mmCIF file of N, CA and C in Angstrom:
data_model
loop_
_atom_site.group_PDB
_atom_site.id
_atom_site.type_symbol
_atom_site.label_atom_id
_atom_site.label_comp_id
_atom_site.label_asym_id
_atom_site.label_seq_id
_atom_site.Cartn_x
_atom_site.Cartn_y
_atom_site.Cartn_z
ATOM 1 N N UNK A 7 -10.516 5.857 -23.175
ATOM 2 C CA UNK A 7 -9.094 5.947 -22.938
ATOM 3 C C UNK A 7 -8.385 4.799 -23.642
ATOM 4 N N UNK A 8 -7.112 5.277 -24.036
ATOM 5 C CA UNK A 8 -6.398 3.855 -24.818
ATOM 6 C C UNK A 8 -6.030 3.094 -23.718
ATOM 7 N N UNK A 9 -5.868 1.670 -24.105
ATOM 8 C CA UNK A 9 -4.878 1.228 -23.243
ATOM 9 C C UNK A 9 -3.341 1.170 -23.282
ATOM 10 N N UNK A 10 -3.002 0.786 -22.243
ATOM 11 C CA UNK A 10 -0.808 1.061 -22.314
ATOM 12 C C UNK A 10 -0.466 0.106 -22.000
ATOM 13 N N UNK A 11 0.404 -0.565 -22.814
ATOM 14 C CA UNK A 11 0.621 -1.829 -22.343
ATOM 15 C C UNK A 11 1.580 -2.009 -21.612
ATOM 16 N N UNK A 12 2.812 -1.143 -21.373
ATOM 17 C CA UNK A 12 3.933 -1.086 -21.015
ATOM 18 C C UNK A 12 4.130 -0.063 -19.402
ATOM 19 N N UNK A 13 2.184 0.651 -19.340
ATOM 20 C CA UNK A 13 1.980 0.840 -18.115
ATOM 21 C C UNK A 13 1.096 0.213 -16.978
ATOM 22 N N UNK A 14 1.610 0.238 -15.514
ATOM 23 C CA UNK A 14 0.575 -0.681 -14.881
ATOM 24 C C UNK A 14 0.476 0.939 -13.859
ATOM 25 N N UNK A 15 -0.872 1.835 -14.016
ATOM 26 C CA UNK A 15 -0.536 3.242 -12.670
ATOM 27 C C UNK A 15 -1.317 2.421 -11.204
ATOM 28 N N UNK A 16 -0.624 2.895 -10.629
ATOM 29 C CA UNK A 16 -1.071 2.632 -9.056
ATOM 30 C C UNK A 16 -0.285 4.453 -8.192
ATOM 31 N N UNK A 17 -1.117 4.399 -7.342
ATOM 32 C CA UNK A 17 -0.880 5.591 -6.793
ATOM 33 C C UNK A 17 -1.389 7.090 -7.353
ATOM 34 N N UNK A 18 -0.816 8.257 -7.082
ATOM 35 C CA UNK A 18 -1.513 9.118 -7.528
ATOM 36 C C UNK A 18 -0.614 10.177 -8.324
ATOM 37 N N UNK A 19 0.853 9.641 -8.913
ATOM 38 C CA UNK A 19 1.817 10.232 -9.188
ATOM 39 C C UNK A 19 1.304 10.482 -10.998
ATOM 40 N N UNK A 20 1.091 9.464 -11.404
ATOM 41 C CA UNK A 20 0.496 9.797 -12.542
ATOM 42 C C UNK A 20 -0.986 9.187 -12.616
ATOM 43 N N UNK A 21 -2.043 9.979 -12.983
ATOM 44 C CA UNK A 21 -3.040 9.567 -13.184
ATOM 45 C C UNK A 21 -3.322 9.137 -14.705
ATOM 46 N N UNK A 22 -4.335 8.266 -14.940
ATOM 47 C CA UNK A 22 -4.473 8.203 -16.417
ATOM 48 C C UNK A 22 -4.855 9.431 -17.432
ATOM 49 N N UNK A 23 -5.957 9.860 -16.933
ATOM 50 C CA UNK A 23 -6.112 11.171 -17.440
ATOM 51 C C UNK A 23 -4.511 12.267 -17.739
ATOM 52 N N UNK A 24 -3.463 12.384 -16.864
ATOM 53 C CA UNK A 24 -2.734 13.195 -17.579
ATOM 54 C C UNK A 24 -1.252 12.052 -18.379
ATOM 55 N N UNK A 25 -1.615 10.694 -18.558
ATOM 56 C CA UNK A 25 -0.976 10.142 -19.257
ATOM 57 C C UNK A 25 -1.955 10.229 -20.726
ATOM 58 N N UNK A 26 -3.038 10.467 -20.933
ATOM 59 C CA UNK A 26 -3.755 10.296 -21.829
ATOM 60 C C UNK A 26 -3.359 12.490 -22.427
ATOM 61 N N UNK A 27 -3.541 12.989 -21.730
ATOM 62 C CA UNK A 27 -2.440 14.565 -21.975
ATOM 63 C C UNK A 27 -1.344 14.286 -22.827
ATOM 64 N N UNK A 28 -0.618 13.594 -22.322
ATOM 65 C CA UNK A 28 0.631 13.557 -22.569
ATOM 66 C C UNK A 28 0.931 12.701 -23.784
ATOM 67 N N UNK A 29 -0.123 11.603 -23.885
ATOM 68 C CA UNK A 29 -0.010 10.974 -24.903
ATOM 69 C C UNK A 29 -0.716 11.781 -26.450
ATOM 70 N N UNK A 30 -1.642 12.441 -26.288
ATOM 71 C CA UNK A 30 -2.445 14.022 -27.227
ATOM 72 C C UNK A 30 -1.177 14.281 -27.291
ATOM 73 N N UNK A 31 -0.890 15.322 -26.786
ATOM 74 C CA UNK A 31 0.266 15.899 -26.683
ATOM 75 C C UNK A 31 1.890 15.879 -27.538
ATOM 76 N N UNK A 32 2.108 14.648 -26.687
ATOM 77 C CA UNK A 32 3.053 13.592 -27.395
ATOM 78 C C UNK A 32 4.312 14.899 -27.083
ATOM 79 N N UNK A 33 4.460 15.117 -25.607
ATOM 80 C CA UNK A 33 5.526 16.392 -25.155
ATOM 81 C C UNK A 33 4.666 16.722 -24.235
ATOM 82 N N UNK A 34 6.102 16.475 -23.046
ATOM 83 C CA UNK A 34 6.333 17.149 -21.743
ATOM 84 C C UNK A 34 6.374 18.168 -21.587
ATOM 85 N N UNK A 35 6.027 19.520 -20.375
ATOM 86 C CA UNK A 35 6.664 21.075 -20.477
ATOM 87 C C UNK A 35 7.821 20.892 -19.706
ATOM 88 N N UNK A 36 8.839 21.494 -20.435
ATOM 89 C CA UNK A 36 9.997 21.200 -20.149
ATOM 90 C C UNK A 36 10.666 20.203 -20.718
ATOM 91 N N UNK A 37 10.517 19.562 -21.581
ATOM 92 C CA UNK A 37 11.503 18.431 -22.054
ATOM 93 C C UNK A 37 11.339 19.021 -23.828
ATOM 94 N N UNK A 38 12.393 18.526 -24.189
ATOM 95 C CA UNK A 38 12.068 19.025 -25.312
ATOM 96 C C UNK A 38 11.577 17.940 -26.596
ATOM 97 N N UNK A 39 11.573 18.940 -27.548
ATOM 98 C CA UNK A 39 10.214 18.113 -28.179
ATOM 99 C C UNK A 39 11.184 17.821 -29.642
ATOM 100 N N UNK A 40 11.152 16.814 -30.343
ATOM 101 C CA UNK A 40 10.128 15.354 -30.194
ATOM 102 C C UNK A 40 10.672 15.105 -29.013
ATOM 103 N N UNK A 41 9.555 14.386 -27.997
ATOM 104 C CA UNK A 41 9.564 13.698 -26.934
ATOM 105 C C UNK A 41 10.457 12.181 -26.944
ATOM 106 N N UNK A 42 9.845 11.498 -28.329
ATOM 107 C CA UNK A 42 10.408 10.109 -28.324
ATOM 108 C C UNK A 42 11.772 10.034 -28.540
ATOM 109 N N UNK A 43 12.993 11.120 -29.318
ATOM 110 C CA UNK A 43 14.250 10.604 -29.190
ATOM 111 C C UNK A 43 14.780 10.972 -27.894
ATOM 112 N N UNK A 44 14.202 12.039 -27.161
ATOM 113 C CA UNK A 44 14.675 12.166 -25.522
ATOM 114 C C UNK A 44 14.727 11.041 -24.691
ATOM 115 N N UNK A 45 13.265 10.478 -24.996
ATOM 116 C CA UNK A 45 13.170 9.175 -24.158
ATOM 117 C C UNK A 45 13.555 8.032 -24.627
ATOM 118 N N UNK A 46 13.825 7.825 -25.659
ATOM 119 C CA UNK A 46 15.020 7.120 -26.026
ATOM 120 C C UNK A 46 16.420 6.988 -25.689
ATOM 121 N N UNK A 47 17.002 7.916 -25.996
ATOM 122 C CA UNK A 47 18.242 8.302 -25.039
ATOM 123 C C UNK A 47 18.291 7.821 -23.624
ATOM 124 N N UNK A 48 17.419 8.834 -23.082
ATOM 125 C CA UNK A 48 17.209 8.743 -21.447
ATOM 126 C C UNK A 48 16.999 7.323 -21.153
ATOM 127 N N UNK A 49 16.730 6.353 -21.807
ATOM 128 C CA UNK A 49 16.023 4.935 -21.660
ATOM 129 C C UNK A 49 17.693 4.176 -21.843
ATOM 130 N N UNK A 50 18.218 4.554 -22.304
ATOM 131 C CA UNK A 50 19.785 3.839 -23.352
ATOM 132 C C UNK A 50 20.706 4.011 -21.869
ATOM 133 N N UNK A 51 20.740 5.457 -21.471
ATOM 134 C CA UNK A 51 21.677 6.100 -20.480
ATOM 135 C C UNK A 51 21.026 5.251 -19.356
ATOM 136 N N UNK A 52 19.869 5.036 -18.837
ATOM 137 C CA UNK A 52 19.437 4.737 -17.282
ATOM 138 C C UNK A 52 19.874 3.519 -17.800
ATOM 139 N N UNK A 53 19.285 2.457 -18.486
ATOM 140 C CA UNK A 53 19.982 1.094 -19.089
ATOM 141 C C UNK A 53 21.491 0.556 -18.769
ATOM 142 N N UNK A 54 22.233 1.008 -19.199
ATOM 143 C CA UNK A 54 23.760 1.466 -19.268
ATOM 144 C C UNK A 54 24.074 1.778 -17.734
ATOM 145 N N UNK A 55 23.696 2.658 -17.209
ATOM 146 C CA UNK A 55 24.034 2.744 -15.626
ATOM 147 C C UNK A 55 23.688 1.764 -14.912
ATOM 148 N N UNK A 56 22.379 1.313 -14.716
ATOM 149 C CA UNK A 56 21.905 -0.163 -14.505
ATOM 150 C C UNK A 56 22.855 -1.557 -14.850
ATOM 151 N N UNK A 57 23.451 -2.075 -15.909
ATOM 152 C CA UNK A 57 24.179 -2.071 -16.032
ATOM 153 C C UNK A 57 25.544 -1.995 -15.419
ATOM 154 N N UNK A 58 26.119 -1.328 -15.446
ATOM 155 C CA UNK A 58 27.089 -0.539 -14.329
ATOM 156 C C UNK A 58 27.092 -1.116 -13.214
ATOM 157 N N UNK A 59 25.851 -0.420 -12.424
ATOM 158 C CA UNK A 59 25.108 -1.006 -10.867
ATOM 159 C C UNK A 59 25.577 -2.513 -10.580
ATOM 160 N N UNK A 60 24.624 -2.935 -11.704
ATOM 161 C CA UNK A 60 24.648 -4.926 -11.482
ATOM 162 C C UNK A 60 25.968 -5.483 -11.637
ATOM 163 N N UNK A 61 27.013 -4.396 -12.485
ATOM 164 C CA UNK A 61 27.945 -5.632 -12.568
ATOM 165 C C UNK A 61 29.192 -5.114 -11.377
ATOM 166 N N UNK A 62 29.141 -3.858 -10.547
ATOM 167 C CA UNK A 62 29.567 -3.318 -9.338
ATOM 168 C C UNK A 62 29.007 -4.201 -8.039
ATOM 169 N N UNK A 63 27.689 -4.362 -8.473
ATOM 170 C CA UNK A 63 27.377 -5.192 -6.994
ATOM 171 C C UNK A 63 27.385 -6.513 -7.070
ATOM 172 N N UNK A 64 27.396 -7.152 -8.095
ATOM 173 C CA UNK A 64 28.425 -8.429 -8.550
ATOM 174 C C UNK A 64 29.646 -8.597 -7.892
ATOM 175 N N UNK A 65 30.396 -7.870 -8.423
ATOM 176 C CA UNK A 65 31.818 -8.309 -7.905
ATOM 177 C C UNK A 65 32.066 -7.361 -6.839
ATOM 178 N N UNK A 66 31.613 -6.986 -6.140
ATOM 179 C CA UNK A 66 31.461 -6.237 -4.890
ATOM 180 C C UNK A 66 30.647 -7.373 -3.925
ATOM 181 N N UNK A 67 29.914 -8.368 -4.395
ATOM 182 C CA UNK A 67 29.511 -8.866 -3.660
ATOM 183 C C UNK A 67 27.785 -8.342 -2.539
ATOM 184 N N UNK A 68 27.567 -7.276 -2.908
ATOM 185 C CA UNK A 68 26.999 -6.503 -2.189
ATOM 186 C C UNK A 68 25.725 -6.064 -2.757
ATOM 187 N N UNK A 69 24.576 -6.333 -1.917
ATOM 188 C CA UNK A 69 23.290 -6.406 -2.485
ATOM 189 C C UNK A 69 22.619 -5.286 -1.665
ATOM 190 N N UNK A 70 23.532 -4.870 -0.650
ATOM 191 C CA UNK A 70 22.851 -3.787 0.865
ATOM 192 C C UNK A 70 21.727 -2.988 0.016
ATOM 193 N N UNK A 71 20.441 -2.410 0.930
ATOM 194 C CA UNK A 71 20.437 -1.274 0.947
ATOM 195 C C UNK A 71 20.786 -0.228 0.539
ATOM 196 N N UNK A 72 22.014 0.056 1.053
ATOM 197 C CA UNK A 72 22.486 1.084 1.503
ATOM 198 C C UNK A 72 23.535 1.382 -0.380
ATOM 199 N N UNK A 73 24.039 0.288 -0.728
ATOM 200 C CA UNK A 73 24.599 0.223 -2.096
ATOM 201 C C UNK A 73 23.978 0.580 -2.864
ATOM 202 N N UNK A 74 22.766 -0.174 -3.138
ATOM 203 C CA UNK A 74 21.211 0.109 -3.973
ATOM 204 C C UNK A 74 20.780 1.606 -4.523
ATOM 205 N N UNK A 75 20.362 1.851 -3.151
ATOM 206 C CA UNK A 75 20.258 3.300 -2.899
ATOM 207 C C UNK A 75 20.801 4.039 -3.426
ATOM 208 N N UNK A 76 22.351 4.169 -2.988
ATOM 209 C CA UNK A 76 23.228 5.069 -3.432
ATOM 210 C C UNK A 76 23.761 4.920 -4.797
ATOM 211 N N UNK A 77 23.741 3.735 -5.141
ATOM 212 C CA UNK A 77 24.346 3.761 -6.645
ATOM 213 C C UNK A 77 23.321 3.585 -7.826
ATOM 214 N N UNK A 78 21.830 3.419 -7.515
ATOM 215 C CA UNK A 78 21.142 3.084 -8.453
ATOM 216 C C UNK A 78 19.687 3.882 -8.329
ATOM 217 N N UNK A 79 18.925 3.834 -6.730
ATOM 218 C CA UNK A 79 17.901 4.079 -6.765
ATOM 219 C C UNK A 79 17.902 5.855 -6.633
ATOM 220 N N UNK A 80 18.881 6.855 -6.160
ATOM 221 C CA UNK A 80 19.052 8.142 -6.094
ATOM 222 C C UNK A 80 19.596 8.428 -7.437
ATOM 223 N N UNK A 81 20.709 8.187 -8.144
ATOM 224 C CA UNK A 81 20.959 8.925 -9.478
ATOM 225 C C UNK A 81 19.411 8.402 -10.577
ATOM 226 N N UNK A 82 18.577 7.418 -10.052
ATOM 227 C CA UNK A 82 17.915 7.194 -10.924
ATOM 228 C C UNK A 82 16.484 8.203 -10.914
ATOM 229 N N UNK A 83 16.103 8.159 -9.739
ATOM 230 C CA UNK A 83 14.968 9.368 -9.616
ATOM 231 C C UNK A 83 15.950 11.234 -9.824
ATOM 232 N N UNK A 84 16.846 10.950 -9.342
ATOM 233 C CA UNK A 84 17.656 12.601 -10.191
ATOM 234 C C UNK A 84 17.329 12.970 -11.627
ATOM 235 N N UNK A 85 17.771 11.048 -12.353
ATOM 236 C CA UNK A 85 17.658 11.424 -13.559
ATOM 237 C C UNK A 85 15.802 11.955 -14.212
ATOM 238 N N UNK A 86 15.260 11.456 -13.254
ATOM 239 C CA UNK A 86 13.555 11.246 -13.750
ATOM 240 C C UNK A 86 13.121 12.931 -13.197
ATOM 241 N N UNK A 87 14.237 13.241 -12.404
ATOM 242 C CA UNK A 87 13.805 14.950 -12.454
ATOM 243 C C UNK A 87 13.560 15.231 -11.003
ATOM 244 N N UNK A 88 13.867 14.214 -10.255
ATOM 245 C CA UNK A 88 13.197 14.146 -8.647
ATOM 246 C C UNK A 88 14.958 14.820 -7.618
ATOM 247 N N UNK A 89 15.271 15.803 -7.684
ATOM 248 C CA UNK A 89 16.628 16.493 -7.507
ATOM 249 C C UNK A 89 16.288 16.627 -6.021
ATOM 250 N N UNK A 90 14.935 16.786 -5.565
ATOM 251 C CA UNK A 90 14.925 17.149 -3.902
ATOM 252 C C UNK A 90 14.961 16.312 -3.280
ATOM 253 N N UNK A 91 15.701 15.083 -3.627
ATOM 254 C CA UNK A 91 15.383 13.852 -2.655
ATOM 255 C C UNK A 91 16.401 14.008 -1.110
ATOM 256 N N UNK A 92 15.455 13.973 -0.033
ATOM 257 C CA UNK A 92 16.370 14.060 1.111
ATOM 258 C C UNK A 92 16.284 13.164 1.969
ATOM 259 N N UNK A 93 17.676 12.924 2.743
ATOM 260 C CA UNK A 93 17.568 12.296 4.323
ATOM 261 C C UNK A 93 17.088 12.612 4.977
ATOM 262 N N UNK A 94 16.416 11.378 5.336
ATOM 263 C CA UNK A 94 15.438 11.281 7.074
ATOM 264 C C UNK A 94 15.943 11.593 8.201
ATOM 265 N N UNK A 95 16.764 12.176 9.028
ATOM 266 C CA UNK A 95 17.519 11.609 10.081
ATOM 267 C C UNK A 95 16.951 11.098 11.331
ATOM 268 N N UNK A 96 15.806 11.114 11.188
ATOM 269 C CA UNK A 96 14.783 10.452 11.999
ATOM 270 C C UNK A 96 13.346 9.648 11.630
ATOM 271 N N UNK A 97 12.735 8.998 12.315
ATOM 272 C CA UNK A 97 11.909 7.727 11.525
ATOM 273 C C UNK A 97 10.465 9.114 10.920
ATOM 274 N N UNK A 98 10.233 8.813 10.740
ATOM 275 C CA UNK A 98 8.610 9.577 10.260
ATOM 276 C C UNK A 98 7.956 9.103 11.413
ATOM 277 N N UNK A 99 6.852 10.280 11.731
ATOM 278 C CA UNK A 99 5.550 9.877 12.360
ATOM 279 C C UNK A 99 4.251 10.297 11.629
ATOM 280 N N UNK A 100 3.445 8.690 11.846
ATOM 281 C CA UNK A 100 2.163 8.986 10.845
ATOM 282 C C UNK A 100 1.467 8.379 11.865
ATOM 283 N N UNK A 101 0.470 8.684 12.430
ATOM 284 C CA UNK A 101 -1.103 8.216 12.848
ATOM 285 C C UNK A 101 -0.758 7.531 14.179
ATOM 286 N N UNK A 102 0.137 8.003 15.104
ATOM 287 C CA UNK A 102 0.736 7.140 15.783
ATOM 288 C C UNK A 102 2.043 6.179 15.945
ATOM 289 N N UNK A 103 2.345 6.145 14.392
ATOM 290 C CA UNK A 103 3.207 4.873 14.525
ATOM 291 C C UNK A 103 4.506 5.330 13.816
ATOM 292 N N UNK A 104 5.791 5.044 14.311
ATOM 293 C CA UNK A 104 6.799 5.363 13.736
ATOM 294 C C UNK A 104 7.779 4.362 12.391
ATOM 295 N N UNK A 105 8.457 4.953 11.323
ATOM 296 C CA UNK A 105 8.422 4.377 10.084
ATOM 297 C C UNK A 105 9.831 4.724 9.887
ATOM 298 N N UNK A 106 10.474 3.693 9.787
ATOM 299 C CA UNK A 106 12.139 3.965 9.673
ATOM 300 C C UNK A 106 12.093 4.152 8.031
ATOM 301 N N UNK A 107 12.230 5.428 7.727
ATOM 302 C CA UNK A 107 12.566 5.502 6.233
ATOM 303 C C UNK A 107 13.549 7.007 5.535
ATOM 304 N N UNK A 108 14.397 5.818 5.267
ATOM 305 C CA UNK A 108 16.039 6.770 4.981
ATOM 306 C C UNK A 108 15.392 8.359 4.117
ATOM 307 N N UNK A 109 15.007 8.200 3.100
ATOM 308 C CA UNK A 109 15.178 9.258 2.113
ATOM 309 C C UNK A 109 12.927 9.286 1.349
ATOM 310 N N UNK A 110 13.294 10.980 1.406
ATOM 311 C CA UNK A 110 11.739 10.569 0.850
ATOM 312 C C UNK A 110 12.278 12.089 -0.049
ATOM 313 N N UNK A 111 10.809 12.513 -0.821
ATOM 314 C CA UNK A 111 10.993 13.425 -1.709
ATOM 315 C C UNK A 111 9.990 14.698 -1.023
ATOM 316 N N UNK A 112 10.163 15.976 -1.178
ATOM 317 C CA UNK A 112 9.487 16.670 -1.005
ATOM 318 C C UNK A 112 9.259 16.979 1.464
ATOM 319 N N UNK A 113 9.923 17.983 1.170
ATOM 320 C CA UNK A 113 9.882 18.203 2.938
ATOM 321 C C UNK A 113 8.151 18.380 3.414
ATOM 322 N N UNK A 114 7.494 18.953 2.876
ATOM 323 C CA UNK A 114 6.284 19.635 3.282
ATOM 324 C C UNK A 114 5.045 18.216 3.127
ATOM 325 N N UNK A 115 5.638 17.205 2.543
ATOM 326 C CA UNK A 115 4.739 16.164 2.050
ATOM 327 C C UNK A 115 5.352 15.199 1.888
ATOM 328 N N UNK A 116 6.250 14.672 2.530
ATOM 329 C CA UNK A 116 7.248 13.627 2.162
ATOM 330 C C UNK A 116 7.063 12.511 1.646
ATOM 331 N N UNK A 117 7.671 11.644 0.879
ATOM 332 C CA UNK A 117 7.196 10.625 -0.438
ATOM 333 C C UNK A 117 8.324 9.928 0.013
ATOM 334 N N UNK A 118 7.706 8.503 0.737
ATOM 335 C CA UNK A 118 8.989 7.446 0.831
ATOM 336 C C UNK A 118 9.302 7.250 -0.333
ATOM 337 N N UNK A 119 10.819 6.527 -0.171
ATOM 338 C CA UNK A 119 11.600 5.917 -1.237
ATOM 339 C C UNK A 119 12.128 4.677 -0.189
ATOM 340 N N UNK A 120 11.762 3.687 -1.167
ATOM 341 C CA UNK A 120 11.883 2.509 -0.722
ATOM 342 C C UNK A 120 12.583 1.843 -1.754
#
């Protein structure tokens, strides 16, 4: 396998094996192809909003949560393709123990967002 220098994977969202696909490949299904001026773009635009974010919660003063969230960490997984992200209105239960967590992805398997 090559190495990536610009990736560190943890978890099971991408494995190496289908980054090593994708890198063969060199194109997503569904994105269109060439891959690299998409993600270029897409890299310029999330940049630029970021951007935006930092200099809103600057002079807003405001580092919340709840700001974060809404102005940076939800349009940013939208943009990455993650559109089902929903509210918790109640904590999660796992193994016993209850987990205050606002927004996760996917109802049937839910994926904190932290």
């Amino acid at each position: 396998m090559r190495g990536y220098v610009t990736f560190h994977i943890e978890g099971g969202l991408l494995s190496p094996e289908k980054l090593e696909s994708i890198a063969a490949q060199r194109r997503l299904p569904g994105l269109p192809d060439p891959l690299d001026p998409y993600l270029a773009g897409l890299f310029h635009e999330l940049q630029r909003r970021w951007e935006r974010f930092n200099q809103a919660r600057k002079e807003r003063n405001d580092s919340s949560p709840s700001f974060t969230r809404e102005e940076w960490v939800l349009p940013l997984f939208e943009k990455l393709g993650y559109s089902n992200i929903s509210y918790q209105r109640a904590h999660l239960q796992a193994g016993g123990h209850s987990f205050g967590i606002s927004h996760s992805l996917y109802a049937s398997f839910p994926l904190p967002l932290h």
